[in-house]
Amino acid sequence: MKRSAFITMIDTTPAGESRTYELIGDGVTDLSISYNPQTKTEQFINQDSADTTVTGYQPNAPVTQQAKKGNPVFEFVNALRKSRAIGEDAETTIVTVDAFEDGVDGAYPAEQQKVSVQIDSFGGPASDPLSIGYTLNYKGDAIPGTFNPKTKEFVAAATE
């Protein structure tokens, strides 16, 4: 399956009354989620090998994006850079969409995730396009649901 079938959308109006999801894509050549597992290792005196248990995760997704004037994702992240946003001012939501799965009426399995946007760098080498580096730091648990890329609408799954 193609990489383009795993879609990441970001809310570029987190302070607004409704969500405005835009595709993180133009100017980005790599976006991979690092799950950063948290583990506990324990070895008793009668054991030759230790036991390691996964106790949690601390996911994030580092991104380097070429600066493209008018691109809503670049404009949003660049505004965070200019204001040196911290705390709640640096938070938004993303939706990761499994468009490689079977969809229903144009909507695919997805997860909505609260994130903090950490600005890492701005600039680059003389021979390269201007770029901005940022990290999407996951906050808490994801909300499962579906996302329609055409309508840009996330619908949370029913809870039991």
CSV table of N, CA and C in Angstrom, one decimal:
chain,number,residue,atom,x,y,z
A,1,MET,N,0.8,-1.2,0.0
A,1,MET,CA,0.0,0.0,0.0
A,1,MET,C,0.9,1.2,0.0
A,2,LYS,N,0.4,2.3,-0.5
A,2,LYS,CA,1.1,3.5,-0.6
A,2,LYS,C,1.1,4.4,0.6
A,3,ARG,N,2.2,5.1,0.9
A,3,ARG,CA,2.3,6.0,2.1
A,3,ARG,C,1.1,7.0,2.1
A,4,SER,N,0.7,7.4,0.9
A,4,SER,CA,-0.3,8.5,0.8
A,4,SER,C,-1.7,8.0,1.3
A,5,ALA,N,-1.8,6.7,1.6
A,5,ALA,CA,-3.1,6.1,2.2
A,5,ALA,C,-3.1,6.2,3.7
A,6,PHE,N,-2.1,6.8,4.3
A,6,PHE,CA,-2.1,7.1,5.7
A,6,PHE,C,-2.0,8.6,5.9
A,7,ILE,N,-3.1,9.2,6.2
A,7,ILE,CA,-3.3,10.6,6.1
A,7,ILE,C,-3.3,11.3,7.5
A,8,THR,N,-2.6,12.4,7.6
A,8,THR,CA,-2.6,13.2,8.9
A,8,THR,C,-3.2,14.5,8.6
A,9,MET,N,-4.2,14.9,9.3
A,9,MET,CA,-4.9,16.2,9.2
A,9,MET,C,-4.7,16.9,10.5
A,10,ILE,N,-4.5,18.3,10.4
A,10,ILE,CA,-4.3,19.1,11.6
A,10,ILE,C,-5.4,20.2,11.6
A,11,ASP,N,-5.9,20.5,12.8
A,11,ASP,CA,-6.9,21.5,13.0
A,11,ASP,C,-6.1,22.9,13.0
A,12,THR,N,-6.3,23.7,12.0
A,12,THR,CA,-5.6,25.0,11.9
A,12,THR,C,-6.4,26.1,12.6
A,13,THR,N,-7.5,25.8,13.2
A,13,THR,CA,-8.3,26.9,13.9
A,13,THR,C,-8.7,26.3,15.3
A,14,PRO,N,-7.8,25.9,16.1
A,14,PRO,CA,-8.1,25.3,17.4
A,14,PRO,C,-8.9,26.2,18.3
A,15,ALA,N,-8.8,27.5,18.2
A,15,ALA,CA,-9.6,28.4,19.0
A,15,ALA,C,-11.0,28.7,18.5
A,16,GLY,N,-11.3,28.2,17.3
A,16,GLY,CA,-12.6,28.4,16.7
A,16,GLY,C,-13.7,27.6,17.2
A,17,GLU,N,-14.9,27.9,16.8
A,17,GLU,CA,-16.0,27.1,17.3
A,17,GLU,C,-16.2,25.8,16.6
A,18,SER,N,-15.6,25.7,15.4
A,18,SER,CA,-15.6,24.4,14.6
A,18,SER,C,-14.2,24.1,14.2
A,19,ARG,N,-14.0,22.8,13.9
A,19,ARG,CA,-12.6,22.3,13.5
A,19,ARG,C,-12.4,22.6,12.0
A,20,THR,N,-11.2,23.1,11.7
A,20,THR,CA,-10.8,23.3,10.3
A,20,THR,C,-9.6,22.4,10.0
A,21,TYR,N,-9.9,21.2,9.5
A,21,TYR,CA,-8.8,20.2,9.3
A,21,TYR,C,-8.2,20.4,7.9
A,22,GLU,N,-6.8,20.5,7.9
A,22,GLU,CA,-6.1,20.6,6.7
A,22,GLU,C,-5.0,19.5,6.6
A,23,LEU,N,-4.7,19.0,5.4
A,23,LEU,CA,-3.8,17.9,5.2
A,23,LEU,C,-2.4,18.4,5.4
A,24,ILE,N,-1.7,17.6,6.3
A,24,ILE,CA,-0.2,17.8,6.4
A,24,ILE,C,0.3,17.0,5.2
A,25,GLY,N,0.8,17.6,4.2
A,25,GLY,CA,1.3,16.9,3.0
A,25,GLY,C,2.2,17.7,2.2
A,26,ASP,N,1.8,18.8,1.6
A,26,ASP,CA,2.6,19.7,0.8
A,26,ASP,C,3.8,20.1,1.5
A,27,GLY,N,5.0,19.9,0.9
A,27,GLY,CA,6.3,20.3,1.5
A,27,GLY,C,6.8,19.3,2.6
A,28,VAL,N,6.1,18.2,2.8
A,28,VAL,CA,6.6,17.2,3.8
A,28,VAL,C,6.9,15.9,3.1
A,29,THR,N,8.2,15.5,3.3
A,29,THR,CA,8.6,14.2,2.7
A,29,THR,C,8.6,13.0,3.6
A,30,ASP,N,8.5,13.3,4.9
A,30,ASP,CA,8.4,12.2,5.9
A,30,ASP,C,7.7,12.6,7.1
A,31,LEU,N,6.7,11.8,7.5
A,31,LEU,CA,6.0,12.0,8.8
A,31,LEU,C,5.7,10.6,9.3
A,32,SER,N,6.4,10.3,10.4
A,32,SER,CA,6.3,9.0,11.0
A,32,SER,C,6.0,9.2,12.5
A,33,ILE,N,5.1,8.4,13.0
A,33,ILE,CA,4.8,8.5,14.4
A,33,ILE,C,5.9,7.7,15.2
A,34,SER,N,6.5,8.3,16.2
A,34,SER,CA,7.4,7.6,17.1
A,34,SER,C,6.6,7.2,18.3
A,35,TYR,N,6.4,6.0,18.6
A,35,TYR,CA,5.5,5.6,19.8
A,35,TYR,C,6.2,5.7,21.1
A,36,ASN,N,7.5,5.7,21.2
A,36,ASN,CA,8.3,5.9,22.4
A,36,ASN,C,7.7,5.1,23.6
A,37,PRO,N,7.8,3.8,23.5
A,37,PRO,CA,7.2,3.0,24.6
A,37,PRO,C,7.9,3.2,25.9
A,38,GLN,N,7.1,3.3,26.9
A,38,GLN,CA,7.6,3.4,28.3
A,38,GLN,C,7.6,1.9,28.9
A,39,THR,N,8.7,1.5,29.5
A,39,THR,CA,8.8,0.1,29.9
A,39,THR,C,9.3,0.1,31.4
A,40,LYS,N,9.0,-1.1,32.0
A,40,LYS,CA,9.5,-1.4,33.3
A,40,LYS,C,10.2,-2.7,33.2
A,41,THR,N,11.5,-2.8,33.6
A,41,THR,CA,12.2,-4.0,33.5
A,41,THR,C,12.6,-4.5,35.0
A,42,GLU,N,12.4,-5.7,35.2
A,42,GLU,CA,12.6,-6.3,36.5
A,42,GLU,C,13.2,-7.7,36.4
A,43,GLN,N,14.2,-7.9,37.2
A,43,GLN,CA,14.9,-9.2,37.2
A,43,GLN,C,15.1,-9.6,38.6
A,44,PHE,N,14.5,-10.8,38.9
A,44,PHE,CA,14.7,-11.3,40.3
A,44,PHE,C,16.0,-12.1,40.4
A,45,ILE,N,16.4,-12.3,41.6
A,45,ILE,CA,17.7,-12.9,41.9
A,45,ILE,C,17.8,-14.4,41.4
A,46,ASN,N,16.6,-15.0,41.2
A,46,ASN,CA,16.6,-16.4,40.8
A,46,ASN,C,16.4,-16.5,39.3
A,47,GLN,N,16.5,-15.4,38.5
A,47,GLN,CA,16.3,-15.4,37.1
A,47,GLN,C,17.6,-15.0,36.4
A,48,ASP,N,17.8,-15.7,35.2
A,48,ASP,CA,18.9,-15.3,34.4
A,48,ASP,C,18.6,-14.2,33.4
A,49,SER,N,17.3,-14.0,33.1
A,49,SER,CA,16.9,-13.0,32.2
A,49,SER,C,15.8,-12.2,32.8
A,50,ALA,N,15.8,-10.9,32.4
A,50,ALA,CA,14.8,-10.0,33.0
A,50,ALA,C,13.5,-10.0,32.2
A,51,ASP,N,12.5,-9.5,32.9
A,51,ASP,CA,11.1,-9.4,32.3
A,51,ASP,C,10.9,-7.9,32.0
A,52,THR,N,10.5,-7.6,30.8
A,52,THR,CA,10.2,-6.2,30.5
A,52,THR,C,8.7,-6.1,30.1
A,53,THR,N,8.0,-5.1,30.8
A,53,THR,CA,6.6,-4.9,30.5
A,53,THR,C,6.5,-3.5,29.9
A,54,VAL,N,5.6,-3.4,28.9
A,54,VAL,CA,5.3,-2.1,28.4
A,54,VAL,C,4.3,-1.4,29.3
A,55,THR,N,4.6,-0.3,29.8
A,55,THR,CA,3.7,0.4,30.8
A,55,THR,C,2.9,1.6,30.2
A,56,GLY,N,3.3,2.0,29.0
A,56,GLY,CA,2.7,3.1,28.4
A,56,GLY,C,3.4,3.6,27.2
A,57,TYR,N,2.9,4.7,26.6
A,57,TYR,CA,3.5,5.2,25.4
A,57,TYR,C,3.6,6.7,25.5
A,58,GLN,N,4.5,7.3,24.8
A,58,GLN,CA,4.7,8.8,24.8
A,58,GLN,C,4.9,9.1,23.3
A,59,PRO,N,3.9,9.0,22.5
A,59,PRO,CA,4.0,9.2,21.0
A,59,PRO,C,4.3,10.7,20.6
A,60,ASN,N,5.0,10.8,19.6
A,60,ASN,CA,5.2,12.1,18.9
A,60,ASN,C,5.5,11.9,17.4
A,61,ALA,N,5.4,13.0,16.7
A,61,ALA,CA,5.6,12.9,15.3
A,61,ALA,C,6.4,14.1,14.8
A,62,PRO,N,7.7,13.9,14.6
A,62,PRO,CA,8.6,15.0,14.1
A,62,PRO,C,8.2,15.3,12.7
A,63,VAL,N,8.2,16.6,12.3
A,63,VAL,CA,7.8,17.0,10.9
A,63,VAL,C,8.8,18.1,10.5
A,64,THR,N,9.3,18.0,9.2
A,64,THR,CA,10.0,19.1,8.6
A,64,THR,C,9.2,19.4,7.4
A,65,GLN,N,8.8,20.6,7.2
A,65,GLN,CA,7.9,21.1,6.2
A,65,GLN,C,8.6,22.3,5.4
A,66,GLN,N,8.6,22.2,4.1
A,66,GLN,CA,9.0,23.3,3.3
A,66,GLN,C,8.0,24.5,3.5
A,67,ALA,N,8.6,25.7,3.6
A,67,ALA,CA,7.7,26.8,3.8
A,67,ALA,C,7.0,27.1,2.4
A,68,LYS,N,5.7,27.2,2.4
A,68,LYS,CA,4.9,27.4,1.2
A,68,LYS,C,3.9,28.5,1.6
A,69,LYS,N,4.1,29.7,1.2
A,69,LYS,CA,3.2,30.8,1.5
A,69,LYS,C,1.8,30.4,1.0
A,70,GLY,N,0.8,30.6,1.8
A,70,GLY,CA,-0.6,30.3,1.5
A,70,GLY,C,-1.0,28.9,1.9
A,71,ASN,N,0.0,28.0,2.2
A,71,ASN,CA,-0.4,26.7,2.7
A,71,ASN,C,-0.9,26.8,4.1
A,72,PRO,N,-2.2,26.4,4.3
A,72,PRO,CA,-2.8,26.6,5.6
A,72,PRO,C,-2.0,25.9,6.8
A,73,VAL,N,-1.4,24.8,6.6
A,73,VAL,CA,-0.7,24.1,7.6
A,73,VAL,C,0.6,24.9,7.9
A,74,PHE,N,1.3,25.3,6.9
A,74,PHE,CA,2.5,26.1,7.1
A,74,PHE,C,2.1,27.4,7.8
A,75,GLU,N,1.1,28.1,7.4
A,75,GLU,CA,0.7,29.4,8.0
A,75,GLU,C,0.3,29.2,9.4
A,76,PHE,N,-0.4,28.1,9.8
A,76,PHE,CA,-0.7,27.9,11.2
A,76,PHE,C,0.5,27.6,12.0
A,77,VAL,N,1.4,26.7,11.6
A,77,VAL,CA,2.6,26.4,12.4
A,77,VAL,C,3.5,27.6,12.5
A,78,ASN,N,3.7,28.3,11.4
A,78,ASN,CA,4.5,29.5,11.4
A,78,ASN,C,4.0,30.6,12.3
A,79,ALA,N,2.7,30.7,12.4
A,79,ALA,CA,2.1,31.7,13.4
A,79,ALA,C,2.5,31.2,14.8
A,80,LEU,N,2.5,29.9,15.1
A,80,LEU,CA,2.9,29.4,16.4
A,80,LEU,C,4.4,29.8,16.7
A,81,ARG,N,5.2,29.6,15.6
A,81,ARG,CA,6.6,30.0,15.8
A,81,ARG,C,6.8,31.4,16.1
A,82,LYS,N,6.1,32.3,15.3
A,82,LYS,CA,6.3,33.7,15.5
A,82,LYS,C,5.8,34.2,16.9
A,83,SER,N,4.8,33.6,17.4
A,83,SER,CA,4.3,34.0,18.7
A,83,SER,C,5.0,33.2,19.9
A,84,ARG,N,5.8,32.2,19.5
A,84,ARG,CA,6.5,31.4,20.5
A,84,ARG,C,5.4,30.8,21.4
A,85,ALA,N,4.4,30.2,20.8
A,85,ALA,CA,3.2,29.7,21.6
A,85,ALA,C,3.7,28.7,22.6
A,86,ILE,N,3.1,28.7,23.8
A,86,ILE,CA,3.3,27.8,24.8
A,86,ILE,C,1.9,27.4,25.4
A,87,GLY,N,2.0,26.3,26.2
A,87,GLY,CA,0.8,25.9,26.9
A,87,GLY,C,-0.4,25.6,26.0
A,88,GLU,N,-1.6,26.0,26.4
A,88,GLU,CA,-2.8,25.8,25.6
A,88,GLU,C,-2.7,26.5,24.2
A,89,ASP,N,-2.0,27.6,24.2
A,89,ASP,CA,-1.9,28.3,22.9
A,89,ASP,C,-1.1,27.5,21.8
A,90,ALA,N,-0.4,26.4,22.2
A,90,ALA,CA,0.4,25.6,21.3
A,90,ALA,C,-0.3,24.3,21.1
A,91,GLU,N,-1.6,24.2,21.5
A,91,GLU,CA,-2.3,22.9,21.4
A,91,GLU,C,-3.4,22.9,20.3
A,92,THR,N,-3.6,21.8,19.7
A,92,THR,CA,-4.6,21.6,18.6
A,92,THR,C,-5.0,20.1,18.6
A,93,THR,N,-5.7,19.7,17.6
A,93,THR,CA,-6.0,18.3,17.4
A,93,THR,C,-5.5,17.9,16.0
A,94,ILE,N,-5.1,16.6,15.9
A,94,ILE,CA,-4.9,16.0,14.6
A,94,ILE,C,-5.8,14.8,14.4
A,95,VAL,N,-6.0,14.4,13.2
A,95,VAL,CA,-6.7,13.2,12.9
A,95,VAL,C,-5.8,12.4,12.0
A,96,THR,N,-5.5,11.1,12.4
A,96,THR,CA,-4.8,10.2,11.5
A,96,THR,C,-5.8,9.3,10.9
A,97,VAL,N,-5.7,9.1,9.6
A,97,VAL,CA,-6.8,8.4,8.8
A,97,VAL,C,-6.2,7.2,8.1
A,98,ASP,N,-6.8,6.1,8.3
A,98,ASP,CA,-6.3,4.9,7.7
A,98,ASP,C,-7.1,4.7,6.4
A,99,ALA,N,-6.7,5.5,5.4
A,99,ALA,CA,-7.4,5.4,4.1
A,99,ALA,C,-7.1,4.1,3.3
A,100,PHE,N,-6.2,3.3,3.8
A,100,PHE,CA,-5.9,2.0,3.2
A,100,PHE,C,-6.9,1.0,3.7
A,101,GLU,N,-7.7,1.3,4.7
A,101,GLU,CA,-8.8,0.4,5.2
A,101,GLU,C,-10.0,0.6,4.3
A,102,ASP,N,-11.0,-0.3,4.5
A,102,ASP,CA,-12.3,-0.1,3.8
A,102,ASP,C,-13.0,1.0,4.4
A,103,GLY,N,-13.5,1.9,3.5
A,103,GLY,CA,-14.3,3.1,4.0
A,103,GLY,C,-15.8,2.8,3.8
A,104,VAL,N,-16.6,3.6,4.5
A,104,VAL,CA,-18.1,3.6,4.3
A,104,VAL,C,-18.5,5.0,4.0
A,105,ASP,N,-19.2,5.1,2.8
A,105,ASP,CA,-19.7,6.4,2.4
A,105,ASP,C,-18.6,7.5,2.4
A,106,GLY,N,-17.4,7.1,2.0
A,106,GLY,CA,-16.3,8.1,1.9
A,106,GLY,C,-15.5,8.3,3.2
A,107,ALA,N,-16.0,7.7,4.3
A,107,ALA,CA,-15.3,7.9,5.6
A,107,ALA,C,-14.5,6.7,6.0
A,108,TYR,N,-13.3,6.9,6.5
A,108,TYR,CA,-12.4,5.8,6.8
A,108,TYR,C,-12.1,5.8,8.3
A,109,PRO,N,-11.6,4.6,8.8
A,109,PRO,CA,-11.3,4.5,10.2
A,109,PRO,C,-10.2,5.6,10.5
A,110,ALA,N,-10.4,6.2,11.7
A,110,ALA,CA,-9.5,7.3,12.0
A,110,ALA,C,-9.4,7.5,13.6
A,111,GLU,N,-8.4,8.3,14.0
A,111,GLU,CA,-8.2,8.6,15.4
A,111,GLU,C,-8.0,10.1,15.5
A,112,GLN,N,-8.8,10.7,16.4
A,112,GLN,CA,-8.6,12.2,16.7
A,112,GLN,C,-7.7,12.2,17.9
A,113,GLN,N,-6.7,13.1,17.9
A,113,GLN,CA,-5.7,13.1,18.9
A,113,GLN,C,-5.3,14.5,19.3
A,114,LYS,N,-5.4,14.9,20.6
A,114,LYS,CA,-5.0,16.2,21.1
A,114,LYS,C,-3.5,16.2,21.0
A,115,VAL,N,-2.9,17.3,20.6
A,115,VAL,CA,-1.4,17.4,20.5
A,115,VAL,C,-1.0,18.8,20.9
A,116,SER,N,0.3,18.9,21.4
A,116,SER,CA,0.9,20.2,21.5
A,116,SER,C,2.0,20.3,20.4
A,117,VAL,N,2.1,21.5,19.8
A,117,VAL,CA,3.0,21.7,18.7
A,117,VAL,C,4.2,22.3,19.2
A,118,GLN,N,5.3,21.6,19.1
A,118,GLN,CA,6.6,22.1,19.5
A,118,GLN,C,7.4,22.6,18.3
A,119,ILE,N,7.8,23.8,18.3
A,119,ILE,CA,8.6,24.4,17.2
A,119,ILE,C,10.0,24.0,17.5
A,120,ASP,N,10.7,23.3,16.5
A,120,ASP,CA,12.1,22.9,16.7
A,120,ASP,C,13.1,23.7,15.9
A,121,SER,N,12.7,24.1,14.7
A,121,SER,CA,13.7,24.8,13.9
A,121,SER,C,13.0,25.6,12.8
A,122,PHE,N,13.8,26.6,12.2
A,122,PHE,CA,13.3,27.4,11.1
A,122,PHE,C,14.5,27.8,10.3
A,123,GLY,N,14.5,27.5,9.0
A,123,GLY,CA,15.6,27.9,8.2
A,123,GLY,C,16.0,26.8,7.3
A,124,GLY,N,17.3,26.4,7.3
A,124,GLY,CA,17.9,25.4,6.5
A,124,GLY,C,19.1,25.8,5.8
A,125,PRO,N,19.8,24.8,5.1
A,125,PRO,CA,21.0,25.1,4.3
A,125,PRO,C,20.7,26.1,3.1
A,126,ALA,N,21.7,26.8,2.7
A,126,ALA,CA,21.6,27.7,1.6
A,126,ALA,C,21.0,27.2,0.3
A,127,SER,N,21.3,25.9,0.0
A,127,SER,CA,20.8,25.3,-1.2
A,127,SER,C,19.5,24.7,-1.1
A,128,ASP,N,18.9,24.6,0.1
A,128,ASP,CA,17.6,24.0,0.3
A,128,ASP,C,16.5,25.0,0.4
A,129,PRO,N,15.2,24.6,0.2
A,129,PRO,CA,14.1,25.5,0.4
A,129,PRO,C,14.0,25.8,1.9
A,130,LEU,N,13.5,27.0,2.2
A,130,LEU,CA,13.2,27.4,3.6
A,130,LEU,C,12.3,26.3,4.2
A,131,SER,N,12.6,25.9,5.4
A,131,SER,CA,11.7,24.9,6.1
A,131,SER,C,11.5,25.2,7.5
A,132,ILE,N,10.4,24.6,8.1
A,132,ILE,CA,10.1,24.7,9.5
A,132,ILE,C,10.1,23.3,10.0
A,133,GLY,N,10.7,23.1,11.2
A,133,GLY,CA,10.7,21.8,11.8
A,133,GLY,C,9.8,21.9,13.1
A,134,TYR,N,9.0,20.9,13.3
A,134,TYR,CA,8.1,20.9,14.4
A,134,TYR,C,7.8,19.5,14.8
A,135,THR,N,7.4,19.3,16.1
A,135,THR,CA,7.0,18.0,16.6
A,135,THR,C,5.6,18.1,17.1
A,136,LEU,N,4.8,17.1,16.7
A,136,LEU,CA,3.5,16.9,17.3
A,136,LEU,C,3.6,16.0,18.5
A,137,ASN,N,3.4,16.5,19.7
A,137,ASN,CA,3.5,15.7,20.9
A,137,ASN,C,2.1,15.3,21.3
A,138,TYR,N,1.8,14.0,21.3
A,138,TYR,CA,0.5,13.5,21.7
A,138,TYR,C,0.2,13.8,23.1
A,139,LYS,N,-1.1,14.1,23.4
A,139,LYS,CA,-1.6,14.4,24.7
A,139,LYS,C,-2.7,13.5,25.0
A,140,GLY,N,-2.5,12.5,25.9
A,140,GLY,CA,-3.6,11.6,26.3
A,140,GLY,C,-3.9,10.6,25.3
A,141,ASP,N,-5.1,10.0,25.4
A,141,ASP,CA,-5.5,8.9,24.6
A,141,ASP,C,-6.3,9.5,23.3
A,142,ALA,N,-6.2,8.7,22.2
A,142,ALA,CA,-6.9,9.1,21.0
A,142,ALA,C,-8.3,8.7,21.1
A,143,ILE,N,-9.1,9.4,20.3
A,143,ILE,CA,-10.6,9.1,20.2
A,143,ILE,C,-10.8,8.4,18.9
A,144,PRO,N,-11.2,7.2,18.9
A,144,PRO,CA,-11.5,6.5,17.7
A,144,PRO,C,-12.7,7.0,17.0
A,145,GLY,N,-12.8,6.8,15.7
A,145,GLY,CA,-13.9,7.2,14.9
A,145,GLY,C,-13.7,7.0,13.4
A,146,THR,N,-14.3,7.9,12.6
A,146,THR,CA,-14.1,7.9,11.2
A,146,THR,C,-13.9,9.3,10.7
A,147,PHE,N,-13.2,9.4,9.5
A,147,PHE,CA,-13.0,10.7,8.9
A,147,PHE,C,-13.2,10.7,7.5
A,148,ASN,N,-13.9,11.7,6.9
A,148,ASN,CA,-14.2,11.8,5.5
A,148,ASN,C,-13.3,12.8,4.9
A,149,PRO,N,-12.3,12.4,4.1
A,149,PRO,CA,-11.3,13.4,3.6
A,149,PRO,C,-12.0,14.5,2.7
A,150,LYS,N,-13.1,14.2,2.1
A,150,LYS,CA,-13.7,15.2,1.2
A,150,LYS,C,-14.4,16.2,2.0
A,151,THR,N,-15.2,15.8,3.0
A,151,THR,CA,-15.9,16.8,3.8
A,151,THR,C,-15.1,17.3,5.0
A,152,LYS,N,-13.9,16.6,5.3
A,152,LYS,CA,-13.0,17.0,6.4
A,152,LYS,C,-13.7,16.9,7.7
A,153,GLU,N,-14.6,15.9,7.9
A,153,GLU,CA,-15.4,15.8,9.1
A,153,GLU,C,-15.0,14.5,9.8
A,154,PHE,N,-14.7,14.7,11.1
A,154,PHE,CA,-14.4,13.5,12.0
A,154,PHE,C,-15.7,13.2,12.8
A,155,VAL,N,-16.0,11.9,12.9
A,155,VAL,CA,-17.2,11.5,13.7
A,155,VAL,C,-16.6,10.5,14.7
A,156,ALA,N,-16.8,10.8,16.0
A,156,ALA,CA,-16.3,9.9,17.0
A,156,ALA,C,-17.2,8.6,17.0
A,157,ALA,N,-16.5,7.5,17.3
A,157,ALA,CA,-17.2,6.2,17.4
A,157,ALA,C,-18.1,6.3,18.6
A,158,ALA,N,-19.2,5.5,18.5
A,158,ALA,CA,-20.1,5.4,19.7
A,158,ALA,C,-19.4,4.7,20.8
A,159,THR,N,-19.7,5.3,22.0
A,159,THR,CA,-19.1,4.6,23.2
A,159,THR,C,-20.1,3.7,23.8
A,160,GLU,N,-19.6,2.7,24.4
A,160,GLU,CA,-20.5,1.7,25.1
A,160,GLU,C,-20.6,2.0,26.5
